[in-house]
Coordinates of C-alpha atoms in Angstrom, one line a residue:
E1 CA 35.9 23.3 8.9
A2 CA 37.3 21.0 6.2
M3 CA 36.8 23.6 3.4
G4 CA 38.4 26.2 5.7
R5 CA 41.5 24.1 6.1
L6 CA 41.6 23.4 2.4
Q7 CA 41.5 27.1 1.7
T8 CA 44.3 27.7 4.2
M9 CA 46.6 25.0 2.7
A10 CA 45.9 26.1 -0.8
R11 CA 47.0 29.7 0.2
R12 CA 50.0 28.4 2.0
T13 CA 51.3 26.2 -0.8
Y14 CA 50.3 28.6 -3.6
S15 CA 48.0 26.0 -5.0
D16 CA 44.8 26.4 -6.9
F17 CA 41.9 26.1 -4.4
A18 CA 39.6 24.2 -6.8
G19 CA 42.4 21.7 -7.6
T20 CA 43.2 21.2 -3.9
T21 CA 39.6 20.6 -3.1
E22 CA 39.3 18.1 -6.0
S23 CA 42.4 16.3 -4.8
F24 CA 40.8 16.0 -1.3
L25 CA 37.5 14.8 -2.7
G26 CA 39.2 12.3 -5.1
M27 CA 41.2 10.7 -2.3
S28 CA 38.7 11.0 0.6
G29 CA 36.8 7.9 -0.2
A30 CA 39.8 5.6 -0.5
L31 CA 41.4 7.1 2.7
K32 CA 38.2 6.6 4.6
E33 CA 38.1 3.0 3.5
L34 CA 41.6 2.7 4.9
G35 CA 40.3 3.9 8.3
Y36 CA 41.6 7.5 8.2
R37 CA 39.4 10.3 9.7
T38 CA 38.8 13.6 7.9
N39 CA 41.6 15.4 9.8
E40 CA 44.0 12.7 8.8
Q41 CA 42.8 12.9 5.2
L42 CA 43.4 16.6 5.2
D43 CA 46.9 16.0 6.7
F44 CA 47.6 13.7 3.7
V45 CA 46.4 16.3 1.1
E46 CA 48.3 19.1 2.7
S47 CA 51.5 17.1 2.8
L48 CA 51.1 16.1 -0.8
N49 CA 50.5 19.8 -1.7
N50 CA 53.7 20.8 0.1
A51 CA 55.7 18.0 -1.5
L52 CA 54.6 19.1 -4.9
V53 CA 55.6 22.7 -4.1
V54 CA 59.1 21.5 -3.1
S55 CA 59.2 19.5 -6.4
G56 CA 58.3 22.5 -8.5
A57 CA 55.3 20.5 -9.8
K58 CA 52.4 22.9 -10.5
A59 CA 49.2 23.0 -12.5
E60 CA 49.1 20.1 -14.9
R61 CA 52.1 18.3 -13.5
A62 CA 50.7 18.5 -10.0
A63 CA 47.3 17.2 -11.2
Q64 CA 49.0 14.2 -12.8
V65 CA 50.7 13.2 -9.5
Q66 CA 47.4 13.8 -7.6
D67 CA 45.5 11.7 -10.0
A68 CA 48.1 8.9 -10.0
L69 CA 48.0 8.8 -6.2
G70 CA 44.2 8.9 -6.1
K71 CA 44.0 5.9 -8.4
A72 CA 46.7 4.1 -6.4
M73 CA 44.8 4.7 -3.1
A74 CA 41.6 3.4 -4.7
L75 CA 43.4 0.3 -6.0
G76 CA 45.3 -0.3 -2.8
T77 CA 48.8 -0.2 -4.3
L78 CA 51.0 2.1 -6.3
Q79 CA 52.4 0.5 -9.4
G80 CA 52.6 0.6 -13.2
D81 CA 51.7 3.8 -14.9
Q82 CA 50.7 5.5 -11.7
L83 CA 54.1 4.7 -10.1
N84 CA 55.9 5.9 -13.2
T85 CA 54.1 9.2 -13.1
V86 CA 55.0 9.7 -9.4
I87 CA 58.7 8.9 -10.1
S88 CA 59.0 11.0 -13.2
V89 CA 57.0 14.0 -12.1
G90 CA 56.5 13.8 -8.4
G91 CA 60.1 14.5 -7.3
R92 CA 59.8 14.9 -3.5
V93 CA 56.8 12.6 -3.3
A94 CA 58.9 9.8 -4.8
E95 CA 61.7 10.5 -2.3
L96 CA 59.3 10.4 0.6
L97 CA 58.0 7.0 -0.6
A98 CA 61.5 5.7 -0.9
E99 CA 62.5 6.9 2.5
Q100 CA 59.5 5.3 4.0
L101 CA 60.4 2.0 2.5
G102 CA 64.1 2.4 3.2
V103 CA 65.2 2.2 -0.4
G104 CA 66.4 4.5 -3.2
V105 CA 64.0 6.0 -5.6
N106 CA 65.4 3.8 -8.4
Q107 CA 64.2 0.7 -6.4
L108 CA 60.6 1.8 -6.2
R109 CA 59.6 0.2 -9.5
A110 CA 60.7 -3.2 -8.2
L111 CA 58.8 -2.8 -5.0
G112 CA 55.8 -1.5 -6.9
S113 CA 55.7 -4.6 -9.1
Q114 CA 55.6 -6.7 -5.9
G115 CA 52.6 -4.7 -4.6
K116 CA 54.5 -3.4 -1.6
I117 CA 53.7 0.3 -2.1
T118 CA 50.3 0.0 -0.4
G119 CA 47.8 2.7 0.5
D120 CA 49.0 2.7 4.1
I121 CA 52.6 3.1 3.0
I122 CA 51.7 6.0 0.7
Y123 CA 49.7 7.6 3.6
Q124 CA 52.5 7.3 6.2
A125 CA 55.1 8.5 3.7
L126 CA 53.3 11.8 3.2
A127 CA 51.1 12.5 6.3
G128 CA 53.9 11.2 8.5
N129 CA 56.2 13.9 7.1
L130 CA 53.8 16.8 7.1
E131 CA 55.8 19.1 9.4
K132 CA 59.0 18.4 7.4
V133 CA 57.6 19.1 4.0
R134 CA 55.6 22.0 5.3
Q135 CA 58.9 23.6 6.4
E136 CA 60.5 22.8 3.1
A137 CA 57.7 24.4 1.2
D138 CA 57.6 27.5 3.5
A139 CA 61.3 28.0 2.5
M140 CA 60.4 28.1 -1.2
P141 CA 60.2 31.6 -2.6
A142 CA 56.9 32.7 -4.2
T143 CA 56.8 33.3 -8.0
I144 CA 54.8 35.8 -10.0
Q145 CA 52.7 32.8 -11.2
D146 CA 52.0 32.0 -7.5
G147 CA 50.9 35.5 -6.8
M148 CA 48.6 35.5 -9.9
L149 CA 47.1 32.2 -8.9
L150 CA 46.3 33.5 -5.4
L151 CA 44.9 36.7 -6.8
G152 CA 42.5 34.7 -9.0
D153 CA 41.4 32.6 -6.1
A154 CA 40.8 35.8 -4.0
I155 CA 38.7 37.3 -6.7
K156 CA 36.6 34.1 -7.1
Q157 CA 36.1 34.0 -3.3
T158 CA 35.2 37.7 -3.1
T159 CA 32.7 37.3 -5.9
A160 CA 31.1 34.4 -4.2
D161 CA 30.9 36.4 -0.9
I162 CA 29.2 39.3 -2.6
D163 CA 26.8 37.1 -4.5
G164 CA 25.9 35.4 -1.2
M165 CA 24.9 38.8 0.3
V166 CA 23.2 40.4 -2.7
G167 CA 22.5 37.7 -5.2
A168 CA 24.3 39.7 -8.0
S169 CA 25.2 36.8 -10.2
A170 CA 21.7 35.3 -10.0
A171 CA 20.2 38.6 -11.2
T172 CA 22.8 39.0 -13.9
S173 CA 22.4 35.4 -15.2
A174 CA 18.6 35.9 -15.2
A175 CA 19.0 39.1 -17.3
L176 CA 21.3 37.3 -19.7
V177 CA 18.8 34.5 -20.2
G178 CA 16.1 37.0 -20.8
L179 CA 18.2 38.8 -23.4
A180 CA 19.0 35.5 -25.1
D181 CA 15.3 34.6 -25.3
G182 CA 14.5 38.1 -26.6
V183 CA 17.1 37.8 -29.4
K184 CA 15.8 34.3 -30.2
S185 CA 12.3 35.7 -30.5
V186 CA 13.4 38.5 -32.8
G187 CA 15.2 35.9 -35.0
A188 CA 12.1 33.7 -35.2
A189 CA 9.9 36.7 -36.1
L190 CA 12.2 37.7 -38.9
K191 CA 12.2 34.2 -40.3
D192 CA 8.4 34.0 -40.2
N193 CA 8.0 37.3 -42.0
Q194 CA 10.9 37.0 -44.4
G195 CA 8.6 37.3 -47.4
V196 CA 7.1 40.6 -46.3
I197 CA 10.6 41.9 -45.3
K198 CA 12.0 41.1 -48.8
T199 CA 9.1 42.8 -50.4
V200 CA 9.5 46.0 -48.3
L201 CA 13.3 46.1 -48.7
G202 CA 12.9 45.4 -52.5
G203 CA 10.5 48.3 -52.8
A204 CA 12.7 50.6 -50.8
L205 CA 15.7 49.8 -52.8
G206 CA 13.8 50.3 -56.0
A207 CA 12.6 53.7 -55.0
G208 CA 16.1 54.6 -53.9
A209 CA 17.4 53.7 -57.4
V210 CA 14.9 55.9 -59.1

């Protein structure tokens, strides 16, 4: 059920499915330690995905914010380099944190240095605004890049489904391994008999010259 919801949220936010799953797995442990159940953890990840869409943070930039928040959740507070990353790249994420604390974004660094941006604050700032950022993200137009990303995910999923039914990739990989072993064997045989081969080739070339 969790994987199904991750797939749905990745599709809805034009996010890479693998990246969305990694984000969930990276934060799941820390969120569980804070007492949040699986559905609540998924709310957090979905809200984060939506906030990143609204911020225009994709691919590497989105991964930077996800990584920064994951480390912050594990450490218990958001501060230092992780906070700087969220402020400089996170956009809407930083705004949600500031709104949760009742301050402006420019005041987050001071609160971070005081250890006041805790894991619970981060969770409430994002999961507590899930519906709001979901609506904001839904209003964002899809780009060609978004469409290509979803196409890639669809192809991967279809390949996995077909493989699950017929074992196509297993058979293909076995054939490739066999081919590699065969080529290696030929190379070894040539090396072992290089003296004979040189003699034969030399005689043939000599006869051809005559």
